[in-house]
Short mmCIF file of C-alpha atoms in Angstrom, two decimals:
data_model
loop_
_atom_site.label_atom_id
_atom_site.label_comp_id
_atom_site.label_asym_id
_atom_site.label_seq_id
_atom_site.Cartn_x
_atom_site.Cartn_y
_atom_site.Cartn_z
CA LEU A 1 75.09 31.50 96.47
CA TRP A 2 76.63 33.69 93.76
CA LEU A 3 79.58 34.70 96.01
CA LYS A 4 80.17 31.13 96.46
CA TYR A 5 80.66 30.69 92.70
CA ILE A 6 83.33 33.44 92.44
CA LYS A 7 84.87 33.12 95.84
CA PRO A 8 88.59 32.18 95.07
CA LYS A 9 89.60 28.71 96.03
CA PRO A 10 93.26 27.47 96.43
CA PHE A 11 94.43 24.75 94.15
CA LEU A 12 95.68 21.65 95.92
CA ILE A 13 97.05 18.20 94.96
CA ASP A 14 94.72 15.47 95.58
CA LYS A 15 97.07 12.64 96.72
CA ASN A 16 94.43 9.95 96.00
CA LYS A 17 94.12 10.96 92.37
CA GLN A 18 97.80 11.26 91.22
CA ASN A 19 96.86 9.86 87.75
CA GLN A 20 94.66 12.90 87.06
CA THR A 21 95.56 16.61 86.63
CA SER A 22 97.09 18.23 89.68
CA LEU A 23 94.39 20.95 89.80
CA VAL A 24 91.46 20.06 92.15
CA LEU A 25 89.13 22.00 94.39
CA ASN A 26 89.34 21.60 98.16
CA ASP A 27 87.49 18.53 99.48
CA ASP A 28 85.01 20.68 101.27
CA ASP A 29 83.98 22.68 98.18
CA THR A 30 80.62 20.92 97.49
CA SER A 31 78.38 23.96 96.89
CA LEU A 32 78.96 24.27 93.29
CA ASP A 33 79.05 20.42 92.54
CA LYS A 34 75.77 19.80 94.21
CA SER A 35 73.69 22.78 93.05
CA SER A 36 75.11 24.64 90.09
CA PHE A 37 74.37 22.87 86.83
CA GLN A 38 71.27 20.85 87.33
CA GLN A 39 69.12 22.92 85.17
CA LYS A 40 69.77 24.89 81.99
CA ASP A 41 68.38 28.10 83.46
CA ASN A 42 71.13 27.92 86.12
CA ILE A 43 73.71 28.18 83.24
CA THR A 44 71.73 31.08 81.77
CA SER A 45 71.81 32.89 85.10
CA ILE A 46 75.62 32.49 85.29
CA ARG A 47 76.01 33.68 81.78
CA THR A 48 74.04 36.76 82.62
CA LYS A 49 75.95 37.45 86.01
CA GLN A 50 79.41 36.86 84.60
CA LYS A 51 78.96 39.87 82.31
CA SER A 52 79.19 42.05 85.38
CA ILE A 53 82.39 40.65 86.53
CA THR A 54 85.67 42.57 85.68
CA ASN A 55 88.13 40.88 88.00
CA SER A 56 90.55 38.50 86.19
CA SER A 57 90.95 36.30 89.21
CA GLN A 58 87.28 35.82 89.64
CA LEU A 59 86.76 35.13 85.90
CA SER A 60 89.40 32.52 86.00
CA ASP A 61 88.00 30.91 89.04
CA LEU A 62 84.45 30.88 87.69
CA ALA A 63 85.66 29.13 84.47
CA TYR A 64 87.50 26.53 86.44
CA ARG A 65 84.38 25.73 88.60
CA ILE A 66 82.28 25.46 85.58
CA ILE A 67 84.58 22.92 83.76
CA LYS A 68 85.07 20.92 86.98
CA SER A 69 81.36 20.55 87.85
CA PRO A 70 79.89 17.09 87.22
CA HIS A 71 76.61 18.70 86.29
CA GLY A 72 75.52 20.14 83.06
CA ASP A 73 76.39 19.24 79.40
CA ILE A 74 79.73 20.07 77.97
CA ILE A 75 78.24 21.95 75.00
CA THR A 76 76.56 24.56 77.35
CA LYS A 77 79.69 24.68 79.56
CA ARG A 78 81.71 25.47 76.51
CA LYS A 79 79.49 28.30 75.42
CA VAL A 80 79.83 29.96 78.91
CA ILE A 81 83.52 29.33 79.11
CA GLU A 82 83.95 30.91 75.57
CA GLU A 83 82.08 34.01 76.75
CA ILE A 84 84.38 34.09 79.81
CA ALA A 85 87.51 33.67 77.68
CA LYS A 86 86.44 36.61 75.35
CA LYS A 87 86.01 38.85 78.41
CA CYS A 88 89.37 37.69 79.73
CA SER A 89 91.12 38.57 76.43
CA GLU A 90 89.98 42.13 77.02
CA ILE A 91 91.85 42.37 80.36
CA ILE A 92 94.61 39.91 79.53
CA ASN A 93 97.44 42.28 80.88
CA GLU A 94 95.66 42.16 84.29
CA PHE A 95 96.19 38.50 84.79
CA ASN A 96 98.86 37.22 87.26
CA SER A 97 100.62 33.90 86.43
CA SER A 98 98.24 31.47 88.25
CA ASP A 99 95.01 32.88 86.98
CA LEU A 100 96.28 32.99 83.31
CA ILE A 101 97.66 29.45 83.50
CA ASN A 102 94.28 28.33 85.19
CA MET A 103 92.35 29.82 82.41
CA ILE A 104 94.63 28.12 79.71
CA TRP A 105 93.93 24.87 81.50
CA VAL A 106 90.28 25.36 81.45
CA LEU A 107 90.24 26.03 77.79
CA THR A 108 92.27 23.01 77.13
CA LYS A 109 89.97 20.78 79.21
CA ALA A 110 86.98 22.33 77.30
CA GLU A 111 88.72 21.92 73.96
CA ILE A 112 88.49 25.50 73.27
CA PRO A 113 91.29 27.24 71.01
CA LEU A 114 93.70 29.23 73.18
CA LYS A 115 93.49 32.04 70.68
CA LEU A 116 90.32 33.15 72.16
CA LEU A 117 92.49 34.47 75.10
CA HIS A 118 95.13 35.92 72.83
CA PRO A 119 96.31 35.47 69.29
CA ASN A 120 99.67 34.39 70.52
CA ILE A 121 99.31 33.25 74.15
CA SER A 122 103.14 33.08 74.60
CA ILE A 123 103.26 36.83 74.61
CA PRO A 124 101.48 37.53 77.87
CA LEU A 125 102.87 34.20 79.36
CA GLU A 126 106.43 35.34 78.87
CA LEU A 127 105.75 38.38 80.81
CA ILE A 128 104.48 36.63 83.98
CA ILE A 129 105.78 33.06 84.16
CA LEU A 130 109.20 33.92 85.85
CA ASN A 131 107.76 33.53 89.28
CA SER A 132 105.56 30.28 88.62
CA GLY A 133 105.61 27.42 91.03
CA ARG A 134 105.66 23.81 90.34
CA TYR A 135 101.73 23.69 90.10
CA ASP A 136 101.60 26.30 87.32
CA ILE A 137 104.49 24.90 85.52
CA THR A 138 103.09 21.48 85.32
CA ASN A 139 99.49 22.66 84.36
CA LEU A 140 100.92 25.08 81.86
CA VAL A 141 103.18 22.54 79.77
CA TRP A 142 100.41 19.90 80.00
CA SER A 143 97.82 22.32 78.66
CA LEU A 144 100.03 23.64 75.84
CA ALA A 145 100.91 20.08 74.77
CA ARG A 146 97.22 18.96 74.86
CA SER A 147 96.32 21.99 72.85
CA ASN A 148 99.12 21.27 70.35
CA TYR A 149 100.64 24.68 70.95
CA ILE A 150 104.35 24.39 70.03
CA ASN A 151 106.72 27.18 70.82
CA GLN A 152 110.19 26.01 71.39
CA GLU A 153 111.44 29.28 72.99
CA LEU A 154 108.54 29.31 75.43
CA PHE A 155 109.15 25.73 76.45
CA TYR A 156 112.72 26.39 77.03
CA LYS A 157 112.01 29.27 79.27
CA ILE A 158 109.52 27.11 81.20
CA ALA A 159 112.24 24.44 81.56
CA GLN A 160 114.63 26.93 82.87
CA ILE A 161 112.12 28.05 85.50
CA ALA A 162 111.42 24.39 86.43
CA ILE A 163 114.83 22.99 86.83
CA PRO A 164 115.56 24.73 90.17
CA GLN A 165 112.30 23.43 91.51
CA LEU A 166 112.26 19.82 90.26
CA HIS A 167 113.35 18.46 93.63
CA GLU A 168 109.88 19.70 95.00
CA PHE A 169 107.87 18.00 92.15
CA THR A 170 105.61 15.03 92.87
CA PRO A 171 105.67 11.96 90.65
CA ILE A 172 102.79 13.12 88.66
CA GLN A 173 104.11 16.72 88.12
CA ILE A 174 107.42 15.19 86.97
CA SER A 175 105.59 12.78 84.57
CA ASN A 176 103.19 15.39 83.18
CA THR A 177 106.10 17.78 82.62
CA VAL A 178 108.38 15.47 80.51
CA TRP A 179 105.27 14.08 78.77
CA ALA A 180 104.37 17.58 77.55
CA PHE A 181 107.95 18.21 76.25
CA ALA A 182 107.96 14.80 74.41
CA LYS A 183 104.31 15.33 73.03
CA THR A 184 105.47 18.56 71.48
CA SER A 185 108.83 16.98 70.30
CA ILE A 186 110.80 19.66 72.23
CA SER A 187 113.91 18.47 73.64
CA TYR A 188 115.77 20.29 76.46
CA ILE A 189 118.57 18.06 77.74
CA PRO A 190 119.16 19.94 81.07
CA LEU A 191 115.66 19.42 82.10
CA PHE A 192 115.68 15.75 81.41
CA GLU A 193 119.06 15.32 83.07
CA LYS A 194 117.67 16.99 86.16
CA VAL A 195 114.52 14.92 86.08
CA ALA A 196 116.52 11.74 85.98
CA GLU A 197 118.68 12.96 88.85
CA VAL A 198 115.65 13.92 91.20
CA SER A 199 113.41 10.93 90.17
CA ILE A 200 115.79 8.04 90.71
CA PRO A 201 115.89 8.42 94.63
CA LYS A 202 112.01 8.39 94.82
CA LEU A 203 111.02 6.01 91.91
CA ASN A 204 109.28 3.80 94.40
CA GLU A 205 106.75 6.66 94.77
CA PHE A 206 105.80 6.52 91.11
CA ASN A 207 102.68 4.63 90.02
CA PRO A 208 102.73 2.59 86.86
CA GLN A 209 101.28 5.57 84.76
CA ASN A 210 103.77 8.02 86.19
CA LEU A 211 106.59 5.83 85.57
CA GLY A 212 105.44 4.71 82.09
CA ASN A 213 104.90 8.15 80.89
CA THR A 214 108.24 9.37 82.14
CA ILE A 215 110.36 6.68 80.44
CA TRP A 216 108.19 7.03 77.46
CA ALA A 217 109.06 10.66 77.25
CA PHE A 218 112.86 9.97 77.45
CA ALA A 219 112.41 7.49 74.73
CA LYS A 220 110.23 9.59 72.49
CA LEU A 221 113.00 12.28 72.49
CA LYS A 222 115.76 9.73 72.03
CA ILE A 223 117.39 10.78 75.45
CA PRO A 224 119.05 7.60 76.89
CA ASN A 225 119.61 7.63 80.66
CA GLU A 226 120.67 4.02 81.50
CA LYS A 227 120.92 4.78 85.21
CA LEU A 228 117.27 5.91 85.26
CA PHE A 229 116.16 2.99 83.14
CA ASN A 230 118.12 0.40 85.18
CA GLU A 231 116.68 1.75 88.54
CA ALA A 232 113.16 1.85 86.79
CA GLU A 233 113.37 -1.82 85.91
CA LYS A 234 113.24 -2.97 89.67
CA ILE A 235 110.08 -0.86 90.13
CA ILE A 236 108.52 -2.20 86.92
CA VAL A 237 108.94 -5.90 87.83
CA ASN A 238 107.66 -5.21 91.42
CA GLN A 239 104.66 -3.51 90.29
CA ILE A 240 103.93 -5.22 86.97
CA ASN A 241 100.63 -6.57 88.35
CA LEU A 242 99.34 -2.98 88.51
CA PHE A 243 100.10 -2.07 84.90
CA THR A 244 97.40 -1.42 82.50
CA PRO A 245 97.76 -2.50 78.75
CA LYS A 246 98.90 1.06 77.90
CA ASN A 247 101.36 1.03 80.72
CA LEU A 248 102.80 -2.34 79.52
CA SER A 249 103.03 -1.10 75.94
CA ASN A 250 104.70 2.28 76.83
CA THR A 251 107.13 0.59 79.02
CA ILE A 252 108.58 -1.94 76.52
CA TRP A 253 108.25 0.59 73.62
CA ALA A 254 110.59 2.87 75.57
CA TYR A 255 113.08 0.38 76.32
CA SER A 256 113.21 -1.11 72.86
CA THR A 257 113.29 2.39 71.25
CA LEU A 258 116.35 3.34 73.22
CA ASN A 259 117.90 -0.25 72.49
CA LEU A 260 117.85 -1.18 76.21
CA ASN A 261 117.13 -4.84 76.24
CA ASN A 262 116.62 -5.29 79.96
CA SER A 263 115.59 -8.81 80.04
CA GLN A 264 113.68 -8.62 83.37
CA VAL A 265 111.38 -5.90 82.01
CA PHE A 266 110.46 -7.79 78.76
CA ASP A 267 109.94 -11.02 80.57
CA ALA A 268 107.72 -9.30 83.12
CA VAL A 269 105.69 -7.49 80.38
CA ILE A 270 105.34 -10.61 78.23
CA LYS A 271 104.18 -12.65 81.24
CA GLN A 272 101.66 -10.10 82.41
CA THR A 273 100.29 -9.73 78.91
CA LEU A 274 99.62 -13.35 78.57
CA LYS A 275 97.54 -13.23 81.84
CA TYR A 276 94.76 -11.32 80.07
CA PRO A 277 91.93 -13.70 79.05
CA ASN A 278 91.28 -11.60 76.04
CA PHE A 279 92.65 -8.39 74.47
CA GLU A 280 89.62 -6.25 74.31
CA GLN A 281 91.32 -3.66 76.67
CA PHE A 282 94.28 -3.35 74.20
CA LYS A 283 93.91 -0.71 71.57
CA PRO A 284 95.32 -1.39 68.10
CA GLN A 285 98.33 0.86 68.71
CA THR A 286 98.97 -0.92 72.01
CA LEU A 287 99.07 -4.24 70.31
CA SER A 288 101.15 -2.99 67.38
CA ASN A 289 103.64 -1.16 69.66
CA MET A 290 103.97 -4.21 71.90
CA ILE A 291 104.69 -6.78 69.17
CA TRP A 292 107.08 -4.18 67.39
CA ALA A 293 109.04 -3.60 70.59
CA VAL A 294 109.28 -7.29 71.52
CA ALA A 295 110.56 -8.10 67.99
CA LYS A 296 112.97 -5.25 67.94
CA ALA A 297 114.33 -6.30 71.29
CA GLY A 298 114.97 -9.89 69.77
CA LYS A 299 112.76 -11.45 72.41
CA TYR A 300 111.38 -14.32 70.30
CA ASP A 301 108.65 -15.63 72.43
CA LYS A 302 106.52 -17.72 70.05
CA THR A 303 103.48 -17.98 72.51
CA PHE A 304 103.45 -14.20 72.99
CA PHE A 305 103.49 -13.56 69.18
CA LEU A 306 100.85 -16.13 68.17
CA THR A 307 98.59 -14.90 70.91
CA ILE A 308 98.87 -11.14 69.87
CA LEU A 309 98.55 -12.20 66.26
CA LYS A 310 95.31 -14.16 66.89
CA ALA A 311 93.80 -11.43 68.85
CA SER A 312 94.55 -8.89 66.25
CA ILE A 313 92.97 -10.60 63.34
CA PRO A 314 89.39 -9.68 64.10
CA ARG A 315 90.44 -6.07 64.58
CA LEU A 316 92.89 -5.41 61.84
CA HIS A 317 90.35 -3.03 60.06
CA GLU A 318 90.75 -0.75 63.17
CA PHE A 319 94.67 -0.60 62.68
CA THR A 320 96.24 2.51 61.05
CA PRO A 321 98.73 2.15 58.18
CA GLN A 322 101.61 2.45 60.69
CA ASN A 323 100.10 -0.20 62.97
CA LEU A 324 99.74 -2.59 60.05
CA SER A 325 103.20 -2.16 58.65
CA ASN A 326 104.72 -2.55 62.20
CA MET A 327 102.74 -5.69 62.76
CA LEU A 328 103.78 -7.28 59.47
CA TRP A 329 107.45 -6.05 60.14
CA ALA A 330 107.46 -7.84 63.56
CA THR A 331 106.16 -11.04 62.24
CA ALA A 332 108.79 -11.07 59.62
CA VAL A 333 111.57 -10.20 62.07
CA VAL A 334 110.62 -13.32 64.23
CA GLY A 335 109.98 -15.37 61.22
CA ILE A 336 106.39 -16.34 62.12
CA GLU A 337 104.15 -17.05 59.11
CA ASP A 338 100.68 -17.52 60.48
CA TYR A 339 98.46 -18.13 57.33
CA ASN A 340 95.31 -16.56 58.77
CA PHE A 341 97.17 -13.58 59.97
CA ILE A 342 98.98 -13.09 56.61
CA GLN A 343 95.81 -13.45 54.72
CA SER A 344 93.96 -10.86 57.03
CA ILE A 345 96.68 -8.30 57.22
CA SER A 346 97.42 -8.50 53.36
CA TYR A 347 93.82 -7.68 52.68
CA GLN A 348 93.78 -4.64 55.17
CA ILE A 349 96.96 -3.34 53.80
CA THR A 350 95.52 -3.59 50.29
CA GLN A 351 92.36 -1.76 51.33
CA LYS A 352 94.50 1.00 53.04
CA LEU A 353 97.57 1.16 50.76
CA SER A 354 96.72 4.74 49.41
CA GLU A 355 97.07 6.05 53.02
CA PHE A 356 100.63 4.52 53.47
CA ASN A 357 103.49 6.83 53.78
CA GLN A 358 107.04 6.08 52.67
CA GLN A 359 108.16 4.51 55.81
CA ASP A 360 105.09 2.41 56.02
CA ILE A 361 105.70 1.21 52.53
CA SER A 362 109.41 0.57 53.19
CA ASN A 363 108.66 -1.46 56.32
CA THR A 364 106.01 -3.37 54.46
CA LEU A 365 108.27 -4.21 51.50
CA TRP A 366 111.07 -5.34 53.79
CA ALA A 367 108.69 -7.58 55.61
CA LEU A 368 107.40 -9.05 52.35
CA GLY A 369 110.94 -9.68 51.19
CA LYS A 370 111.66 -11.52 54.54
CA LEU A 371 108.36 -13.53 54.53
CA ASN A 372 108.09 -14.05 50.86
CA ASN A 373 107.04 -17.70 49.99
CA SER A 374 105.88 -18.70 46.55
CA SER A 375 103.05 -20.77 48.01
CA ASN A 376 101.47 -17.80 49.74
CA ARG A 377 99.64 -16.00 47.06
CA HIS A 378 98.54 -13.25 49.47
CA LEU A 379 102.07 -12.03 49.78
CA ILE A 380 102.79 -12.25 46.13
CA ASP A 381 99.66 -10.34 45.30
CA LEU A 382 100.37 -7.61 48.00
CA LEU A 383 103.96 -7.28 46.73
CA LYS A 384 102.64 -6.81 43.12
CA LEU A 385 100.20 -4.04 44.26
CA ILE A 386 102.82 -2.22 46.20
CA SER A 387 105.29 -2.29 43.46
CA LYS A 388 102.45 -0.97 41.10
CA LYS A 389 101.88 1.89 43.48
CA ILE A 390 105.60 2.79 43.64
CA CYS A 391 105.87 2.75 39.86
CA SER A 392 102.84 4.92 39.66
CA ASN A 393 104.19 7.53 42.15
CA TYR A 394 107.45 7.45 40.20
CA ASP A 395 105.75 8.19 37.00
CA ASN A 396 103.78 11.05 38.50
#
């Protein structure tokens, strides 16, 4: 049984789960899932036996199997994985590319700091990633981004390794790769140009999440590629019924951010959004981004705006300062003065005003100036409060 735990398994792509990470075990690998972590003493046994393992590949494989098992609580799993990581750090120079990247992926999934492997993980990575394939590249950049590990030089090297292989990347690998660069705010134009080139011929293979994340990444880094976005428009319109609230939000946010006012995209997203009987599935940021994007694009659909505002009122206390300022800004742009919404958002802004940054305050002031009506005391009171805050900051 122990040999089954440490026997190396190849990593494969599960085509039925393209919205998940590309690392999966073989379908016939059921020994661990059914018997490994049903009792705490099993974990204790593994913890004892892993101390005798000195092979980097076996340690990496064991950590991967632990995090992927559906059995056992995450706290206990983390403790064992941390012990494995510390042991790996002692033999870090013995790792090949796949095993090291696999270990980094495991630590990321377990939310364990990468410094347990090495104080600066880019040092061992730079020595071995030159021969990395598309699986390793995708999982590495995804893991680094999720771990908030930002190293521009390392990401540039990864991009240079990825570019010649991009024609072999699957939609989820393309999506995860550009998402990681956007998440870390690292722009490498040659990579994105090549991504657009290889993606356009097979956009019909992208599911809504792959497509949404890909165009979101281009927009996040302010990289306009009209050909990609124009071709994506056809896929979006055809697949719109499959889009989740987040997919809908990311899509129109991307088009609006790049000032690409493709009417069919906005019309399709607005129509699909209004089909929802309620907006419980929409997170505050999703609602805020959607109404901001539609307003910025100049799509003044009154039914859409009033529906979003009404759905937002009971949840405005969940909104961040940026969400609140963007919501108020959007209503000012389209000129909708819904009394109940103005009353509610004015109160929430008042409560959270100390958390507003300069951009939030600027957007809010602009909106107040645009909406200001002497009969609406909520706006007047809010304007006075913000003015007082600005004067106070100036005095300090």
